[in-house]
CSV table of C-alpha atoms in Angstrom, one decimal:
chain,number,residue,atom,x,y,z
N,1,MET,CA,9.6,9.5,-37.3
N,2,SER,CA,13.3,8.5,-37.1
N,3,ALA,CA,14.2,10.8,-34.2
N,4,VAL,CA,13.4,9.7,-30.7
N,5,ARG,CA,10.6,11.7,-29.1
N,6,VAL,CA,9.2,10.6,-25.8
N,7,ARG,CA,6.9,12.0,-23.2
N,8,PHE,CA,5.9,11.8,-19.4
N,9,ALA,CA,2.2,12.4,-19.1
N,10,PRO,CA,1.0,12.5,-15.5
N,11,SER,CA,-2.4,13.4,-14.3
N,12,PRO,CA,-2.2,16.1,-11.7
N,13,THR,CA,-4.2,14.5,-8.9
N,14,GLY,CA,-1.5,14.4,-6.2
N,15,PHE,CA,2.2,14.3,-5.6
N,16,LEU,CA,4.8,12.8,-8.0
N,17,HIS,CA,4.9,9.2,-6.8
N,18,ILE,CA,7.6,6.6,-7.0
N,19,GLY,CA,6.1,4.8,-9.9
N,20,GLY,CA,5.5,7.9,-11.9
N,21,ALA,CA,9.1,9.2,-11.2
N,22,ARG,CA,10.5,5.9,-12.5
N,23,THR,CA,8.4,6.2,-15.8
N,24,ALA,CA,9.5,9.7,-16.2
N,25,LEU,CA,13.2,8.6,-15.5
N,26,PHE,CA,13.2,5.7,-18.0
N,27,ASN,CA,11.7,8.1,-20.6
N,28,TRP,CA,14.4,10.7,-19.9
N,29,LEU,CA,17.2,8.3,-19.9
N,30,PHE,CA,16.0,6.8,-23.2
N,31,ALA,CA,15.8,10.2,-24.8
N,32,ARG,CA,19.1,11.4,-23.5
N,33,HIS,CA,20.9,8.1,-24.4
N,34,MET,CA,19.5,8.4,-27.9
N,35,GLY,CA,20.0,12.0,-28.4
N,36,GLY,CA,16.2,12.6,-28.6
N,37,LYS,CA,13.6,14.8,-27.0
N,38,PHE,CA,11.8,14.4,-23.7
N,39,PHE,CA,8.5,16.3,-23.2
N,40,LEU,CA,6.2,16.8,-20.2
N,41,ARG,CA,2.4,16.7,-20.8
N,42,ILE,CA,0.1,17.4,-18.0
N,43,GLU,CA,-3.2,15.3,-18.6
N,44,ASP,CA,-5.6,17.5,-16.7
N,45,THR,CA,-8.8,17.1,-18.6
N,46,ASP,CA,-10.5,15.5,-15.5
N,47,GLN,CA,-11.2,18.9,-13.8
N,48,ASN,CA,-13.0,17.2,-10.9
N,49,ARG,CA,-9.7,15.6,-9.7
N,50,SER,CA,-7.0,17.8,-11.2
N,51,THR,CA,-5.5,20.6,-9.1
N,52,GLU,CA,-3.0,23.3,-9.6
N,53,GLU,CA,-1.3,22.3,-6.4
N,54,ALA,CA,-0.7,18.8,-7.9
N,55,VAL,CA,0.8,20.4,-11.1
N,56,LEU,CA,3.2,22.4,-9.1
N,57,ALA,CA,4.1,19.2,-7.0
N,58,ILE,CA,4.9,17.4,-10.2
N,59,LEU,CA,7.0,20.1,-11.6
N,60,ASP,CA,8.8,20.4,-8.3
N,61,GLY,CA,9.4,16.7,-7.9
N,62,MET,CA,10.9,16.6,-11.5
N,63,SER,CA,13.0,19.6,-10.9
N,64,TRP,CA,14.4,18.0,-7.6
N,65,LEU,CA,15.3,14.9,-9.5
N,66,GLY,CA,16.9,16.7,-12.3
N,67,LEU,CA,14.6,15.3,-15.1
N,68,THR,CA,14.9,18.3,-17.4
N,69,THR,CA,12.4,18.4,-20.2
N,70,ASP,CA,12.6,19.8,-23.7
N,71,PRO,CA,10.3,22.7,-24.7
N,72,TYR,CA,7.3,21.8,-27.0
N,73,ASP,CA,6.1,24.5,-29.4
N,74,GLY,CA,7.8,27.1,-27.3
N,75,MET,CA,6.1,25.7,-24.0
N,76,ALA,CA,7.9,24.2,-21.0
N,77,HIS,CA,5.2,21.6,-20.8
N,78,VAL,CA,1.9,20.9,-22.6
N,79,ARG,CA,-1.5,21.0,-20.7
N,80,GLN,CA,-4.4,19.2,-22.2
N,81,THR,CA,-6.9,21.8,-21.1
N,82,ASP,CA,-5.1,24.2,-23.6
N,83,ARG,CA,-5.9,21.7,-26.4
N,84,MET,CA,-9.6,21.2,-26.1
N,85,HIS,CA,-10.3,22.7,-29.5
N,86,ARG,CA,-7.8,20.0,-31.0
N,87,TYR,CA,-9.8,17.1,-29.6
N,88,GLN,CA,-13.0,18.5,-30.9
N,89,SER,CA,-11.6,18.9,-34.4
N,90,ALA,CA,-10.2,15.4,-34.4
N,91,ALA,CA,-13.5,14.0,-33.4
N,92,GLU,CA,-15.3,15.9,-36.1
N,93,ARG,CA,-12.9,14.6,-38.6
N,94,LEU,CA,-13.7,10.9,-37.4
N,95,LEU,CA,-17.4,11.7,-37.8
N,96,GLU,CA,-16.9,12.9,-41.4
N,97,ILE,CA,-15.1,9.8,-42.5
N,98,GLY,CA,-17.4,7.5,-40.8
N,99,ARG,CA,-15.1,6.2,-38.1
N,100,ALA,CA,-17.2,7.8,-35.3
N,101,TYR,CA,-20.9,8.4,-34.7
N,102,LEU,CA,-23.4,10.1,-32.3
N,103,CYS,CA,-24.9,8.0,-29.5
N,104,ASP,CA,-27.5,9.1,-27.0
N,105,CYS,CA,-28.0,5.8,-25.1
N,106,THR,CA,-28.7,6.8,-21.5
N,107,SER,CA,-26.7,5.5,-18.6
N,108,GLU,CA,-29.7,3.5,-17.5
N,109,ASP,CA,-29.9,1.9,-20.9
N,110,LEU,CA,-26.2,1.0,-20.8
N,111,GLU,CA,-26.5,-0.4,-17.2
N,112,ALA,CA,-29.4,-2.6,-18.1
N,113,ARG,CA,-27.6,-4.0,-21.1
N,114,ARG,CA,-24.5,-4.6,-19.1
N,115,LYS,CA,-26.4,-6.7,-16.5
N,116,GLN,CA,-28.1,-8.6,-19.3
N,117,ALA,CA,-24.7,-9.5,-20.9
N,118,LEU,CA,-23.4,-10.6,-17.5
N,119,ALA,CA,-26.5,-12.7,-16.9
N,120,GLN,CA,-25.9,-14.3,-20.3
N,121,GLY,CA,-22.2,-15.0,-19.4
N,122,VAL,CA,-20.7,-12.8,-22.0
N,123,PRO,CA,-18.3,-9.7,-21.5
N,124,PRO,CA,-20.3,-6.5,-21.3
N,125,ARG,CA,-19.7,-4.2,-24.2
N,126,TYR,CA,-21.5,-1.5,-26.2
N,127,ASP,CA,-23.7,-3.3,-28.8
N,128,GLY,CA,-23.3,-0.7,-31.5
N,129,ARG,CA,-27.0,0.0,-31.9
N,130,CYS,CA,-26.5,3.8,-32.4
N,131,ARG,CA,-24.1,3.0,-35.2
N,132,ARG,CA,-26.9,1.3,-37.1
N,133,ARG,CA,-29.4,4.1,-36.8
N,134,ALA,CA,-30.6,5.7,-40.0
N,135,THR,CA,-31.1,9.1,-38.4
N,136,PRO,CA,-28.4,10.4,-36.0
N,137,PRO,CA,-29.7,11.4,-32.5
N,138,PRO,CA,-29.6,15.0,-31.5
N,139,ARG,CA,-26.1,16.4,-31.1
N,140,ALA,CA,-26.6,18.2,-27.8
N,141,SER,CA,-27.4,15.1,-25.9
N,142,SER,CA,-25.1,12.6,-27.5
N,143,VAL,CA,-21.7,11.3,-27.0
N,144,ILE,CA,-19.3,10.7,-29.9
N,145,ARG,CA,-18.4,7.0,-30.2
N,146,PHE,CA,-15.5,5.5,-32.1
N,147,SER,CA,-16.5,3.0,-34.7
N,148,ALA,CA,-14.1,0.0,-34.0
N,149,MET,CA,-13.1,-2.2,-36.9
N,150,ALA,CA,-11.1,-5.1,-35.5
N,151,ASP,CA,-12.0,-8.5,-36.9
N,152,SER,CA,-8.7,-10.5,-36.3
N,153,PRO,CA,-6.2,-10.7,-33.4
N,154,MET,CA,-4.1,-7.6,-32.9
N,155,VAL,CA,-0.3,-8.4,-32.2
N,156,VAL,CA,1.7,-5.6,-30.6
N,157,GLU,CA,5.5,-5.9,-30.6
N,158,ASP,CA,6.0,-4.4,-27.2
N,159,LEU,CA,9.5,-3.1,-26.6
N,160,ILE,CA,9.7,-4.7,-23.1
N,161,LYS,CA,7.1,-7.6,-23.0
N,162,GLY,CA,7.6,-8.8,-26.5
N,163,ALA,CA,4.7,-9.9,-28.7
N,164,VAL,CA,1.4,-9.2,-27.0
N,165,THR,CA,-1.8,-10.6,-28.8
N,166,PHE,CA,-5.2,-9.0,-28.2
N,167,ASP,CA,-8.5,-10.5,-29.1
N,168,PRO,CA,-10.5,-8.2,-31.4
N,169,SER,CA,-13.5,-8.3,-29.0
N,170,THR,CA,-11.5,-6.3,-26.5
N,171,VAL,CA,-12.1,-3.2,-28.5
N,172,GLU,CA,-15.7,-2.0,-28.3
N,173,ASP,CA,-17.2,1.2,-29.8
N,174,PHE,CA,-15.8,3.4,-27.0
N,175,VAL,CA,-16.6,6.9,-26.2
N,176,LEU,CA,-14.4,9.7,-27.6
N,177,MET,CA,-16.2,12.8,-26.5
N,178,ARG,CA,-18.7,13.1,-23.7
N,179,SER,CA,-22.0,14.9,-24.1
N,180,ASP,CA,-20.6,17.9,-22.2
N,181,GLY,CA,-17.8,18.2,-24.8
N,182,THR,CA,-14.9,16.8,-22.7
N,183,PRO,CA,-12.7,14.2,-24.3
N,184,THR,CA,-11.9,10.7,-22.8
N,185,TYR,CA,-8.5,9.6,-21.9
N,186,ASN,CA,-7.7,7.2,-24.8
N,187,PHE,CA,-8.8,9.8,-27.3
N,188,CYS,CA,-6.7,12.6,-25.8
N,189,VAL,CA,-3.6,10.4,-25.6
N,190,VAL,CA,-3.6,9.4,-29.2
N,191,VAL,CA,-4.4,13.0,-30.5
N,192,ASP,CA,-1.7,14.4,-28.3
N,193,ASP,CA,1.0,11.8,-29.1
N,194,ALA,CA,0.3,12.1,-32.8
N,195,ASP,CA,0.5,15.9,-32.9
N,196,MET,CA,3.7,15.7,-30.7
N,197,GLN,CA,5.2,13.1,-33.1
N,198,ILE,CA,6.0,10.8,-30.2
N,199,SER,CA,8.1,8.0,-31.5
N,200,HIS,CA,8.1,5.8,-28.4
N,201,VAL,CA,5.3,5.5,-25.7
N,202,ILE,CA,7.0,4.2,-22.6
N,203,ARG,CA,4.6,3.7,-19.7
N,204,GLY,CA,3.4,1.5,-17.0
N,205,ASP,CA,1.8,-1.9,-17.8
N,206,ASP,CA,-1.5,-0.8,-16.3
N,207,HIS,CA,-1.9,0.9,-19.7
N,208,LEU,CA,-1.2,-2.2,-21.8
N,209,ASN,CA,-5.0,-2.9,-22.3
N,210,ASN,CA,-5.4,0.7,-23.6
N,211,THR,CA,-3.1,-0.1,-26.5
N,212,PRO,CA,-5.4,-1.9,-29.0
N,213,LYS,CA,-7.9,1.0,-28.7
N,214,GLN,CA,-5.2,3.4,-29.3
N,215,ILE,CA,-3.8,1.7,-32.2
N,216,GLN,CA,-7.2,1.6,-33.9
N,217,LEU,CA,-7.4,5.4,-33.4
N,218,TYR,CA,-3.9,5.9,-34.9
N,219,HIS,CA,-5.1,4.0,-38.0
N,220,ALA,CA,-8.3,5.9,-38.2
N,221,LEU,CA,-6.7,9.3,-38.0
N,222,ALA,CA,-4.0,8.1,-40.5
N,223,CYS,CA,-1.2,8.8,-38.1
N,224,PRO,CA,2.1,6.9,-37.8
N,225,LEU,CA,2.2,4.4,-34.9
N,226,PRO,CA,4.7,4.9,-32.2
N,227,ARG,CA,6.6,2.0,-30.7
N,228,PHE,CA,5.1,0.9,-27.4
N,229,GLY,CA,7.0,-0.3,-24.3
N,230,HIS,CA,5.1,-1.2,-21.1
N,231,LEU,CA,7.1,-1.1,-17.8
N,232,PRO,CA,6.3,-3.7,-15.1
N,233,MET,CA,4.7,-2.5,-11.9
N,234,ILE,CA,6.6,-1.6,-8.8
N,235,LEU,CA,5.5,-3.8,-5.8
N,236,GLY,CA,5.9,-3.6,-2.1
N,237,ALA,CA,7.8,-6.2,0.0
N,238,ASP,CA,4.4,-8.2,0.2
N,239,ARG,CA,4.3,-8.2,-3.6
N,240,THR,CA,1.3,-6.2,-3.9
N,241,ARG,CA,1.2,-2.9,-6.0
N,242,LEU,CA,3.2,-0.2,-4.2
N,243,SER,CA,0.9,2.1,-2.1
N,244,LYS,CA,0.8,4.3,1.0
N,245,ARG,CA,0.6,1.1,3.3
N,246,HIS,CA,4.2,0.4,2.3
N,247,GLY,CA,5.2,3.8,3.5
N,248,SER,CA,5.5,7.1,1.6
N,249,VAL,CA,5.4,6.9,-2.1
N,250,ALA,CA,5.7,10.6,-2.7
N,251,VAL,CA,9.0,11.7,-4.1
N,252,GLN,CA,9.0,14.9,-2.1
N,253,HIS,CA,8.9,12.9,1.1
N,254,TYR,CA,12.4,11.5,0.3
N,255,ARG,CA,13.8,15.0,-0.3
N,256,GLU,CA,12.5,16.1,3.2
N,257,ALA,CA,14.0,12.8,4.6
N,258,GLY,CA,17.4,13.8,3.5
N,259,TYR,CA,17.8,11.7,0.5
N,260,LEU,CA,20.0,12.9,-2.5
N,261,PRO,CA,18.4,13.3,-5.9
N,262,ASP,CA,21.3,11.4,-7.6
N,263,ALA,CA,20.7,8.5,-5.2
N,264,MET,CA,17.0,8.4,-5.9
N,265,ILE,CA,17.8,8.5,-9.7
N,266,ASN,CA,20.3,5.6,-9.2
N,267,TYR,CA,17.8,3.5,-7.1
N,268,LEU,CA,14.8,4.1,-9.4
N,269,ALA,CA,16.8,3.2,-12.5
N,270,ARG,CA,17.6,-0.1,-10.9
N,271,LEU,CA,14.0,-0.9,-10.3
N,272,GLY,CA,13.6,-3.0,-13.4
N,273,TRP,CA,16.7,-2.2,-15.3
N,274,SER,CA,20.2,-3.6,-14.8
N,275,TYR,CA,23.7,-3.3,-16.3
N,276,GLN,CA,25.8,-6.4,-15.5
N,277,ASP,CA,26.3,-6.5,-11.7
N,278,GLN,CA,26.8,-2.8,-11.1
N,279,GLU,CA,24.7,-1.2,-8.4
N,280,ILE,CA,26.0,2.4,-8.1
N,281,PHE,CA,25.8,4.8,-11.1
N,282,SER,CA,26.4,8.4,-11.7
N,283,ARG,CA,23.8,10.2,-13.8
N,284,ASN,CA,26.2,10.3,-16.8
N,285,GLU,CA,26.7,6.5,-16.5
N,286,LEU,CA,23.1,5.9,-16.5
N,287,ILE,CA,22.5,8.0,-19.6
N,288,GLU,CA,25.5,6.2,-21.4
N,289,LYS,CA,24.4,2.7,-20.4
N,290,PHE,CA,20.5,2.8,-20.5
N,291,THR,CA,18.7,0.7,-23.1
N,292,LEU,CA,15.1,-0.6,-23.2
N,293,THR,CA,16.4,-4.1,-24.0
N,294,ALA,CA,17.9,-4.3,-20.4
N,295,VAL,CA,14.4,-3.6,-18.8
N,296,GLY,CA,13.1,-6.7,-17.2
N,297,VAL,CA,9.6,-8.2,-17.7
N,298,SER,CA,9.1,-9.0,-14.0
N,299,SER,CA,7.8,-6.5,-11.4
N,300,ALA,CA,10.4,-4.7,-9.4
N,301,ILE,CA,10.3,-4.8,-5.6
N,302,PHE,CA,10.7,-1.5,-3.7
N,303,ASN,CA,13.1,-2.0,-0.8
N,304,PRO,CA,13.5,1.0,1.5
N,305,GLU,CA,16.7,-0.5,3.2
N,306,LYS,CA,18.3,-0.7,-0.3
N,307,LEU,CA,17.4,2.7,-1.1
N,308,LEU,CA,19.0,3.8,2.1
N,309,TRP,CA,22.2,1.9,1.3
N,310,VAL,CA,22.4,3.6,-2.2
N,311,ASN,CA,21.8,7.0,-0.6
N,312,ALA,CA,24.6,6.4,2.0
N,313,HIS,CA,26.9,5.6,-0.8
N,314,HIS,CA,26.2,8.5,-2.8
N,315,LEU,CA,26.5,10.8,0.3
N,316,ARG,CA,30.1,9.5,0.7
N,317,LEU,CA,30.9,10.5,-2.8
N,318,PHE,CA,30.3,14.1,-2.0
N,319,ASN,CA,33.0,16.7,-1.5
N,320,PRO,CA,32.6,17.7,2.2
N,321,ALA,CA,32.3,21.4,1.3
N,322,GLU,CA,29.4,20.6,-1.1
N,323,LEU,CA,27.8,18.2,1.3
N,324,ALA,CA,27.9,21.0,3.9
N,325,VAL,CA,25.8,23.1,1.6
N,326,GLN,CA,23.3,20.2,1.3
N,327,ALA,CA,23.0,20.0,5.1
N,328,ILE,CA,22.0,23.6,5.6
N,329,PRO,CA,18.3,23.2,5.0
N,330,HIS,CA,18.1,20.3,7.3
N,331,LEU,CA,19.8,22.2,10.0
N,332,ALA,CA,17.3,25.0,9.5
N,333,ARG,CA,14.5,22.5,10.1
N,334,LEU,CA,16.2,21.9,13.5
N,335,GLN,CA,16.3,25.7,14.0
N,336,ILE,CA,20.0,25.9,13.8
N,337,SER,CA,21.6,28.6,11.7
N,338,VAL,CA,25.0,28.5,10.2
N,339,ALA,CA,27.1,31.6,9.2
N,340,SER,CA,28.9,29.9,6.5
N,341,PRO,CA,28.8,26.2,5.1
N,342,HIS,CA,32.6,26.5,5.0
N,343,ASP,CA,32.6,26.4,8.8
N,344,LEU,CA,31.0,23.0,8.6
N,345,LYS,CA,33.5,21.4,6.2
N,346,PRO,CA,35.8,19.6,8.8
N,347,VAL,CA,32.9,18.3,10.9
N,348,VAL,CA,31.1,17.1,7.8
N,349,ALA,CA,34.2,15.3,6.6
N,350,LEU,CA,34.2,13.6,10.0
N,351,LEU,CA,30.6,12.6,10.0
N,352,GLN,CA,30.3,11.8,6.3
N,353,GLU,CA,31.1,8.0,6.6
N,354,ARG,CA,28.7,7.5,9.5
N,355,SER,CA,25.7,9.2,7.9
N,356,ARG,CA,23.1,7.6,5.6
N,357,THR,CA,20.9,10.7,4.9
N,358,LEU,CA,21.2,14.4,5.1
N,359,VAL,CA,18.8,14.3,8.2
N,360,GLU,CA,21.1,12.0,10.0
N,361,LEU,CA,24.1,14.2,9.1
N,362,ALA,CA,22.3,17.3,10.4
N,363,GLU,CA,21.3,15.7,13.6
N,364,SER,CA,24.9,14.5,14.1
N,365,LEU,CA,26.2,18.0,13.4
N,366,THR,CA,24.2,19.6,16.2
N,367,CYS,CA,26.6,18.7,19.1
N,368,PHE,CA,29.5,20.3,17.2
N,369,ILE,CA,27.8,23.6,16.3
N,370,THR,CA,25.4,24.3,19.1
N,371,GLU,CA,25.3,23.9,22.9
N,372,THR,CA,21.7,22.7,22.8
N,373,PHE,CA,21.5,19.0,21.6
N,374,PRO,CA,19.6,16.0,22.7
N,375,VAL,CA,21.2,13.6,25.1
N,376,GLU,CA,20.4,9.9,24.8
N,377,GLU,CA,19.1,8.1,27.9
N,378,LYS,CA,22.0,5.6,27.8
N,379,ALA,CA,24.5,8.5,27.7
N,380,ARG,CA,22.8,10.3,30.6
N,381,GLN,CA,23.0,7.1,32.6
N,382,LEU,CA,26.7,6.7,31.8
N,383,LEU,CA,27.4,10.1,32.9
N,384,HIS,CA,25.7,9.7,36.2
N,385,GLU,CA,27.7,6.6,36.9
N,386,ASN,CA,31.1,8.1,35.9
N,387,VAL,CA,31.5,11.6,37.4
N,388,PRO,CA,35.0,10.7,39.0
N,389,ILE,CA,36.3,9.8,35.6
N,390,LEU,CA,35.1,13.1,34.2
N,391,LYS,CA,36.7,15.0,36.9
N,392,ALA,CA,40.1,13.2,36.3
N,393,VAL,CA,39.8,13.8,32.6
N,394,ARG,CA,39.0,17.5,33.1
N,395,ILE,CA,42.3,17.9,35.2
N,396,ALA,CA,44.3,15.9,32.5
N,397,LEU,CA,43.0,18.1,29.7
N,398,THR,CA,43.5,21.5,31.2
N,399,GLU,CA,47.0,22.3,30.1
N,400,ILE,CA,48.0,19.8,27.4
N,401,PRO,CA,48.0,20.7,23.7
N,402,PHE,CA,44.8,19.6,21.9
N,403,GLU,CA,46.3,17.4,19.3
N,404,LYS,CA,45.9,13.7,18.9
N,405,THR,CA,49.3,12.5,20.3
N,406,ALA,CA,48.9,14.6,23.5
N,407,LEU,CA,45.3,13.7,24.0
N,408,THR,CA,46.0,10.0,23.6
N,409,SER,CA,48.7,10.2,26.3
N,410,ALA,CA,46.5,12.1,28.7
N,411,LEU,CA,43.5,9.7,28.4
N,412,LYS,CA,45.7,6.7,28.7
N,413,ALA,CA,47.2,8.1,31.9
N,414,VAL,CA,43.7,8.7,33.4
N,415,GLY,CA,42.8,5.1,32.6
N,416,GLU,CA,46.0,3.9,34.3
N,417,GLN,CA,45.3,6.1,37.4
N,418,GLN,CA,41.7,4.7,37.6
N,419,GLY,CA,42.5,1.1,36.7
N,420,LEU,CA,40.5,1.4,33.5
N,421,LYS,CA,41.1,0.7,29.8
N,422,LEU,CA,41.1,3.7,27.4
N,423,ALA,CA,37.6,2.8,26.0
N,424,GLN,CA,36.2,3.0,29.6
N,425,VAL,CA,37.5,6.5,29.9
N,426,ALA,CA,36.5,7.6,26.5
N,427,GLN,CA,32.8,6.4,26.9
N,428,PRO,CA,31.7,8.9,29.5
N,429,LEU,CA,33.7,11.6,27.9
N,430,ARG,CA,32.0,11.0,24.6
N,431,ALA,CA,28.6,11.1,26.3
N,432,ALA,CA,29.4,14.4,27.9
N,433,LEU,CA,30.6,16.0,24.7
N,434,THR,CA,28.1,14.5,22.2
N,435,GLY,CA,25.1,13.3,24.1
N,436,LYS,CA,25.6,9.9,22.6
N,437,THR,CA,27.3,6.6,23.2
N,438,VAL,CA,28.4,6.2,19.6
N,439,SER,CA,30.3,9.0,17.7
N,440,PRO,CA,33.4,9.5,15.5
N,441,GLY,CA,36.7,8.8,17.2
N,442,ILE,CA,37.0,10.5,20.6
N,443,PHE,CA,40.2,12.2,19.6
N,444,ASP,CA,38.6,13.6,16.5
N,445,VAL,CA,35.7,14.9,18.5
N,446,LEU,CA,38.1,16.7,21.1
N,447,GLU,CA,40.2,18.3,18.2
N,448,ILE,CA,37.1,19.7,16.5
N,449,LEU,CA,35.5,20.9,19.7
N,450,GLY,CA,38.7,22.3,21.1
N,451,ARG,CA,39.8,23.0,24.7
N,452,ALA,CA,37.3,25.7,25.8
N,453,THR,CA,34.2,23.8,24.6
N,454,THR,CA,35.4,20.4,25.9
N,455,LEU,CA,36.0,21.7,29.4
N,456,LYS,CA,32.8,23.6,29.4
N,457,ARG,CA,30.8,20.6,28.6
N,458,ILE,CA,32.7,18.4,31.2
N,459,ASP,CA,32.1,21.0,33.7
N,460,ALA,CA,28.4,21.2,33.0
N,461,TRP,CA,27.9,17.5,33.7
N,462,ILE,CA,30.2,17.5,36.8
N,463,HIS,CA,28.1,20.3,38.3
N,464,ALA,CA,24.8,18.7,37.0
N,465,VAL,CA,25.3,15.3,38.7
N,466,PRO,CA,24.9,15.3,42.5
N,467,GLU,CA,27.8,13.9,44.6
């Protein structure tokens, strides 16, 4: 297997989460860097927990991130529930060659032996008694167990962790097929990866302890071994495994919160991988520079503030016209419709440097494209205290051209009349026009809103505030 063939194999029990997205990304980057193939396999044999909704959520999350997959055997993705016959035939083969056997030990028997082993201070493991039976138990009530054959330490040359040694006692005679005919996780994974000719298994290090079992299965099935690489976990700021208590871990949440897919890709790539001191990467740069040798062995810390910083940087890289298109769905959530994204281009260009997410951008756009927008309490108080300034500004702006030089002269003249600095004139005007105490430069705001809208908003506050 000289060609690189990798896979992302999620269980469809929920949304695509941050950890899974990073695993998918590292596989995708490795495949694209090496000119190989990247497959998606849905591991849905646990029908009690797998849902079609979760399958769609995984596909949706990967589509948003742009993690395109390669078709396998004419299919966009593989589903384990479509391959049940293959697991059964592989199990039958292992029975035929003596690498598996039938076992009808009851759960009560197994629990009693587990407690006995614990009482004796030894690790609980299946004792192999059904392997030694002269007559196999009834097929209908039996599981199929693997006949493990490890008698010396197993060394795995992990692509990320280096040499990892496993004691042979860690591999017991584990179940391959349950009595109801459903396969177990480790068995499915090996059969699938062997059939798909997976060359590199890149996954989270919570699967590291499955590796010795799987290697024995590869040998028993006479299949070539892939290379293994186990990614360190992603931790929260408290250095515990990333979970909902650290905030949302679902990829879709970040799309709804106004994050850009390229920013998410950039940030996730930097969770455990580095290239010199570079922080910001385009997608093509990541493909060009990504190698497994640059993946660290230490756990990565998920930092929401750093993600926000990366997103703000990517947002500024957009052409304003393209960014306006990106903002449309977020304006729609605010119940604001726009005839054409082109109409937003000059305002987006003005707000782009000040926005960190598409949601922030959409919220900042509201005062420029609708007459109904929220007013901050500080802005409201400022307006109540400065009606005379608004009246003076209103008179000054009535006849002059609405361009920066004339506007500057007019507001400075109002300041001189009132004995105020330009900033003291601009602040109540900004509050009247935007509902905020912080905005882009007041002259940019005036030029974009134009004379009619500016005077209308000033008049509204003059009439709203009692003398």
